[in-house]
mmCIF file of C-alpha atoms in Angstrom:
data_model
loop_
_atom_site.group_PDB
_atom_site.id
_atom_site.type_symbol
_atom_site.label_atom_id
_atom_site.label_comp_id
_atom_site.label_asym_id
_atom_site.label_seq_id
_atom_site.Cartn_x
_atom_site.Cartn_y
_atom_site.Cartn_z
ATOM 1 C CA MET A 1 23.843 24.204 -19.524
ATOM 2 C CA SER A 2 22.726 24.297 -15.918
ATOM 3 C CA ILE A 3 19.663 22.576 -14.514
ATOM 4 C CA ARG A 4 17.774 24.197 -11.657
ATOM 5 C CA PHE A 5 15.286 22.364 -9.485
ATOM 6 C CA THR A 6 12.665 23.907 -7.293
ATOM 7 C CA THR A 7 12.599 22.920 -3.640
ATOM 8 C CA LYS A 8 9.461 20.868 -4.296
ATOM 9 C CA ALA A 9 11.073 19.031 -7.229
ATOM 10 C CA ARG A 10 14.197 18.335 -5.141
ATOM 11 C CA LYS A 11 12.106 16.911 -2.279
ATOM 12 C CA GLY A 12 10.175 14.757 -4.737
ATOM 13 C CA MET A 13 13.387 13.417 -6.240
ATOM 14 C CA VAL A 14 14.768 12.644 -2.764
ATOM 15 C CA ALA A 15 11.538 10.854 -1.811
ATOM 16 C CA VAL A 16 11.666 8.753 -4.989
ATOM 17 C CA THR A 17 15.348 7.962 -4.456
ATOM 18 C CA VAL A 18 14.779 6.834 -0.867
ATOM 19 C CA ALA A 19 11.669 4.835 -1.803
ATOM 20 C CA VAL A 20 13.730 3.062 -4.461
ATOM 21 C CA GLY A 21 16.514 2.434 -1.953
ATOM 22 C CA LEU A 22 14.081 1.125 0.641
ATOM 23 C CA ALA A 23 12.418 -1.104 -1.910
ATOM 24 C CA LEU A 24 15.721 -2.545 -3.021
ATOM 25 C CA GLY A 25 16.774 -3.047 0.593
ATOM 26 C CA MET A 26 13.436 -4.635 1.505
ATOM 27 C CA ALA A 27 13.511 -6.761 -1.640
ATOM 28 C CA GLY A 28 16.805 -8.132 -0.366
ATOM 29 C CA CYS A 29 15.055 -8.993 2.907
ATOM 30 C CA GLY A 30 12.219 -10.580 0.979
ATOM 31 C CA GLY A 31 14.426 -13.189 -0.606
ATOM 32 C CA GLY A 32 14.940 -14.050 -4.220
ATOM 33 C CA GLY A 33 17.637 -11.433 -4.755
ATOM 34 C CA ASP A 34 16.443 -11.038 -8.336
ATOM 35 C CA ALA A 35 14.514 -7.789 -7.829
ATOM 36 C CA LYS A 36 14.906 -5.402 -10.735
ATOM 37 C CA LYS A 37 15.802 -1.802 -10.145
ATOM 38 C CA PRO A 38 12.708 0.446 -10.102
ATOM 39 C CA ASP A 39 12.565 3.341 -12.506
ATOM 40 C CA ALA A 40 11.751 6.815 -11.236
ATOM 41 C CA THR A 41 8.442 7.111 -13.098
ATOM 42 C CA THR A 42 7.072 3.927 -11.548
ATOM 43 C CA SER A 43 8.121 4.972 -8.054
ATOM 44 C CA ALA A 44 6.788 8.492 -8.366
ATOM 45 C CA SER A 45 3.457 7.518 -9.871
ATOM 46 C CA LYS A 46 2.733 4.805 -7.313
ATOM 47 C CA GLY A 47 3.696 6.722 -4.191
ATOM 48 C CA GLY A 48 3.015 10.318 -5.120
ATOM 49 C CA GLY A 49 -0.574 10.771 -4.010
ATOM 50 C CA SER A 50 -3.130 9.877 -1.447
ATOM 51 C CA ASN A 51 -5.689 8.360 -3.774
ATOM 52 C CA ALA A 52 -5.267 5.380 -6.056
ATOM 53 C CA SER A 53 -6.972 5.177 -9.414
ATOM 54 C CA ALA A 54 -8.592 2.059 -10.797
ATOM 55 C CA GLN A 55 -6.102 -0.030 -12.715
ATOM 56 C CA GLU A 56 -6.701 -1.282 -16.224
ATOM 57 C CA GLY A 57 -7.613 -4.927 -16.543
ATOM 58 C CA GLN A 58 -9.240 -5.205 -13.128
ATOM 59 C CA SER A 59 -12.028 -7.737 -12.973
ATOM 60 C CA ASP A 60 -15.386 -6.989 -11.391
ATOM 61 C CA GLN A 61 -14.825 -9.660 -8.739
ATOM 62 C CA PRO A 62 -12.512 -8.726 -5.863
ATOM 63 C CA LEU A 63 -9.534 -10.934 -4.997
ATOM 64 C CA ALA A 64 -10.783 -10.984 -1.409
ATOM 65 C CA GLU A 65 -13.234 -9.325 0.945
ATOM 66 C CA VAL A 66 -12.164 -8.594 4.493
ATOM 67 C CA ARG A 67 -14.487 -7.333 7.189
ATOM 68 C CA GLY A 68 -13.593 -4.681 9.698
ATOM 69 C CA PRO A 69 -15.401 -2.926 12.539
ATOM 70 C CA ASP A 70 -18.488 -0.708 12.232
ATOM 71 C CA GLY A 71 -19.731 -2.173 8.938
ATOM 72 C CA LEU A 72 -16.470 -1.572 7.058
ATOM 73 C CA LEU A 73 -15.676 -3.930 4.176
ATOM 74 C CA LEU A 74 -12.411 -3.907 2.232
ATOM 75 C CA ASP A 75 -12.715 -5.416 -1.258
ATOM 76 C CA ILE A 76 -9.184 -6.102 -2.512
ATOM 77 C CA THR A 77 -9.390 -5.508 -6.258
ATOM 78 C CA SER A 78 -5.786 -6.144 -7.334
ATOM 79 C CA ALA A 79 -2.330 -7.122 -6.100
ATOM 80 C CA ASP A 80 -0.011 -6.253 -8.969
ATOM 81 C CA ARG A 81 3.720 -6.864 -9.066
ATOM 82 C CA ASP A 82 5.494 -4.383 -11.308
ATOM 83 C CA SER A 83 8.882 -4.457 -12.992
ATOM 84 C CA GLY A 84 10.264 -1.954 -10.478
ATOM 85 C CA GLY A 85 10.202 -4.437 -7.606
ATOM 86 C CA PHE A 86 6.996 -3.171 -5.993
ATOM 87 C CA LEU A 87 3.683 -4.824 -5.224
ATOM 88 C CA THR A 88 0.672 -2.510 -5.137
ATOM 89 C CA VAL A 89 -2.526 -3.634 -3.456
ATOM 90 C CA ASN A 90 -5.618 -1.696 -4.563
ATOM 91 C CA ALA A 91 -8.935 -1.962 -2.753
ATOM 92 C CA ASP A 92 -12.360 -0.430 -2.287
ATOM 93 C CA LEU A 93 -13.189 0.485 1.309
ATOM 94 C CA LYS A 94 -16.963 0.414 1.778
ATOM 95 C CA ASN A 95 -19.156 1.394 4.689
ATOM 96 C CA ASP A 96 -21.979 -1.147 4.725
ATOM 97 C CA GLY A 97 -23.182 0.207 8.065
ATOM 98 C CA SER A 98 -26.039 2.618 8.698
ATOM 99 C CA GLU A 99 -23.891 5.348 10.305
ATOM 100 C CA THR A 100 -20.684 7.188 9.498
ATOM 101 C CA ALA A 101 -17.715 5.017 10.468
ATOM 102 C CA ILE A 102 -14.635 6.458 12.093
ATOM 103 C CA ILE A 103 -11.509 4.906 10.602
ATOM 104 C CA SER A 104 -9.465 3.426 13.439
ATOM 105 C CA SER A 105 -6.013 4.855 14.030
ATOM 106 C CA GLN A 106 -4.930 1.215 14.461
ATOM 107 C CA LEU A 107 -4.833 0.952 10.636
ATOM 108 C CA THR A 108 -1.797 3.249 10.736
ATOM 109 C CA GLY A 109 0.133 0.612 12.691
ATOM 110 C CA ASN A 110 2.306 1.115 15.745
ATOM 111 C CA GLU A 111 5.600 2.248 14.224
ATOM 112 C CA THR A 112 6.487 5.716 15.517
ATOM 113 C CA GLU A 113 7.899 6.849 12.179
ATOM 114 C CA ILE A 114 4.628 6.138 10.369
ATOM 115 C CA MET A 115 2.368 7.342 13.190
ATOM 116 C CA LYS A 116 3.909 10.819 13.223
ATOM 117 C CA ASN A 117 2.714 11.299 9.619
ATOM 118 C CA GLY A 118 -0.990 10.940 10.403
ATOM 119 C CA GLN A 119 -3.780 8.545 9.480
ATOM 120 C CA SER A 120 -2.871 5.920 6.861
ATOM 121 C CA PHE A 121 -2.981 2.235 6.000
ATOM 122 C CA GLY A 122 0.650 1.894 7.169
ATOM 123 C CA GLY A 123 -0.178 -1.038 9.460
ATOM 124 C CA ALA A 124 -0.948 -3.340 6.520
ATOM 125 C CA THR A 125 1.373 -6.302 5.959
ATOM 126 C CA LEU A 126 1.712 -9.161 3.511
ATOM 127 C CA VAL A 127 2.794 -12.557 4.805
ATOM 128 C CA ASP A 128 4.445 -15.188 2.628
ATOM 129 C CA SER A 129 3.951 -18.279 4.779
ATOM 130 C CA LYS A 130 5.909 -20.562 2.435
ATOM 131 C CA GLY A 131 8.876 -18.193 2.270
ATOM 132 C CA LYS A 132 8.451 -17.312 5.968
ATOM 133 C CA LYS A 133 8.621 -13.572 5.303
ATOM 134 C CA ARG A 134 6.521 -10.566 6.276
ATOM 135 C CA TYR A 135 6.420 -7.471 4.032
ATOM 136 C CA TYR A 136 5.654 -4.033 5.430
ATOM 137 C CA VAL A 137 4.299 -0.957 3.631
ATOM 138 C CA LEU A 138 7.065 1.083 1.961
ATOM 139 C CA ARG A 139 7.938 4.573 3.224
ATOM 140 C CA ASP A 140 9.463 7.709 1.722
ATOM 141 C CA THR A 141 12.382 9.711 3.187
ATOM 142 C CA ASP A 142 10.129 11.494 5.655
ATOM 143 C CA GLY A 143 8.704 8.230 6.962
ATOM 144 C CA ARG A 144 5.394 8.700 5.149
ATOM 145 C CA PRO A 145 3.894 5.370 4.141
ATOM 146 C CA LEU A 146 3.201 4.710 0.464
ATOM 147 C CA THR A 147 -0.507 4.216 1.070
ATOM 148 C CA THR A 148 -3.721 6.166 0.980
ATOM 149 C CA THR A 149 -3.515 8.777 3.739
ATOM 150 C CA GLY A 150 -5.799 11.179 5.556
ATOM 151 C CA LEU A 151 -8.943 9.028 5.506
ATOM 152 C CA THR A 152 -10.571 9.493 8.918
ATOM 153 C CA THR A 153 -14.282 8.826 8.305
ATOM 154 C CA ILE A 154 -16.480 7.197 5.696
ATOM 155 C CA ARG A 155 -20.208 7.892 5.425
ATOM 156 C CA ALA A 156 -22.818 5.128 5.396
ATOM 157 C CA GLY A 157 -23.049 3.614 1.908
ATOM 158 C CA GLU A 158 -19.886 5.391 0.724
ATOM 159 C CA THR A 159 -16.937 3.683 -1.021
ATOM 160 C CA LYS A 160 -13.355 4.995 -1.142
ATOM 161 C CA VAL A 161 -10.570 3.663 -3.381
ATOM 162 C CA VAL A 162 -7.394 2.950 -1.390
ATOM 163 C CA PHE A 163 -3.920 1.557 -2.081
ATOM 164 C CA MET A 164 -0.907 0.173 -0.217
ATOM 165 C CA GLN A 165 2.530 -0.408 -1.744
ATOM 166 C CA PHE A 166 4.953 -3.100 -0.586
ATOM 167 C CA PRO A 167 8.283 -4.520 -1.718
ATOM 168 C CA ALA A 168 7.433 -7.346 -4.121
ATOM 169 C CA PRO A 169 7.974 -10.913 -2.928
ATOM 170 C CA PRO A 170 10.062 -13.159 -5.211
ATOM 171 C CA SER A 171 8.424 -14.091 -8.515
ATOM 172 C CA THR A 172 7.974 -17.650 -7.233
ATOM 173 C CA THR A 173 5.546 -16.347 -4.595
ATOM 174 C CA THR A 174 2.059 -16.214 -6.107
ATOM 175 C CA GLU A 175 -0.081 -15.974 -2.956
ATOM 176 C CA VAL A 176 0.266 -13.998 0.263
ATOM 177 C CA SER A 177 -1.886 -13.310 3.299
ATOM 178 C CA PHE A 178 -3.096 -9.729 3.546
ATOM 179 C CA GLU A 179 -3.309 -8.414 7.102
ATOM 180 C CA LEU A 180 -4.698 -5.062 8.227
ATOM 181 C CA PRO A 181 -5.285 -4.222 11.911
ATOM 182 C CA THR A 182 -8.941 -4.602 13.015
ATOM 183 C CA PHE A 183 -9.828 -6.453 9.764
ATOM 184 C CA SER A 184 -10.040 -10.169 9.041
ATOM 185 C CA VAL A 185 -7.133 -11.853 7.230
ATOM 186 C CA ALA A 186 -7.369 -12.941 3.585
ATOM 187 C CA THR A 187 -5.220 -14.844 1.115
ATOM 188 C CA ILE A 188 -4.722 -12.974 -2.152
ATOM 189 C CA LYS A 189 -3.197 -13.963 -5.496
ATOM 190 C CA ILE A 190 -0.433 -11.800 -6.929
ATOM 191 C CA SER A 191 -0.536 -10.894 -10.599
ATOM 192 C CA GLY A 192 2.363 -9.760 -12.756
#
């Protein structure tokens, strides 16, 4: 019996494989050394699209609210560690201003590999001050960040659901600082 894959399926499998490899490599940098191997379904579902969906069990109160320029407000709704060694931060990006806000390219970060893939939240980081470690957004084989992408403007009063995926800190780490260029810094609790 032979199995044939389309070019698209092959690229998807390569992206998942590299994301898993990066996560395992970054988990090693993050300390703990006890990261479990991610399964392909977790990796593909978390990093496969540009829009995040609301997760089950989310409370109505955000974990943190961080203010940005031009009336932008980021309500962090969850920071969930999963069994695959990832930490996914979900948030609602709101425009509380009276005019359409242009999303700053600074949110993409300053790494050439991420910048060449367009507008994203690739500049986000998590900082574990106790463990003295910084965690960067994960990337696929083409250097695309595992975050919401392509968001360039947001109309006044509009809210967009966004996500960012990181290697998970060790299970002993329960709080991290969330940092996003042009936004204030917030401490968030990790669940899972």
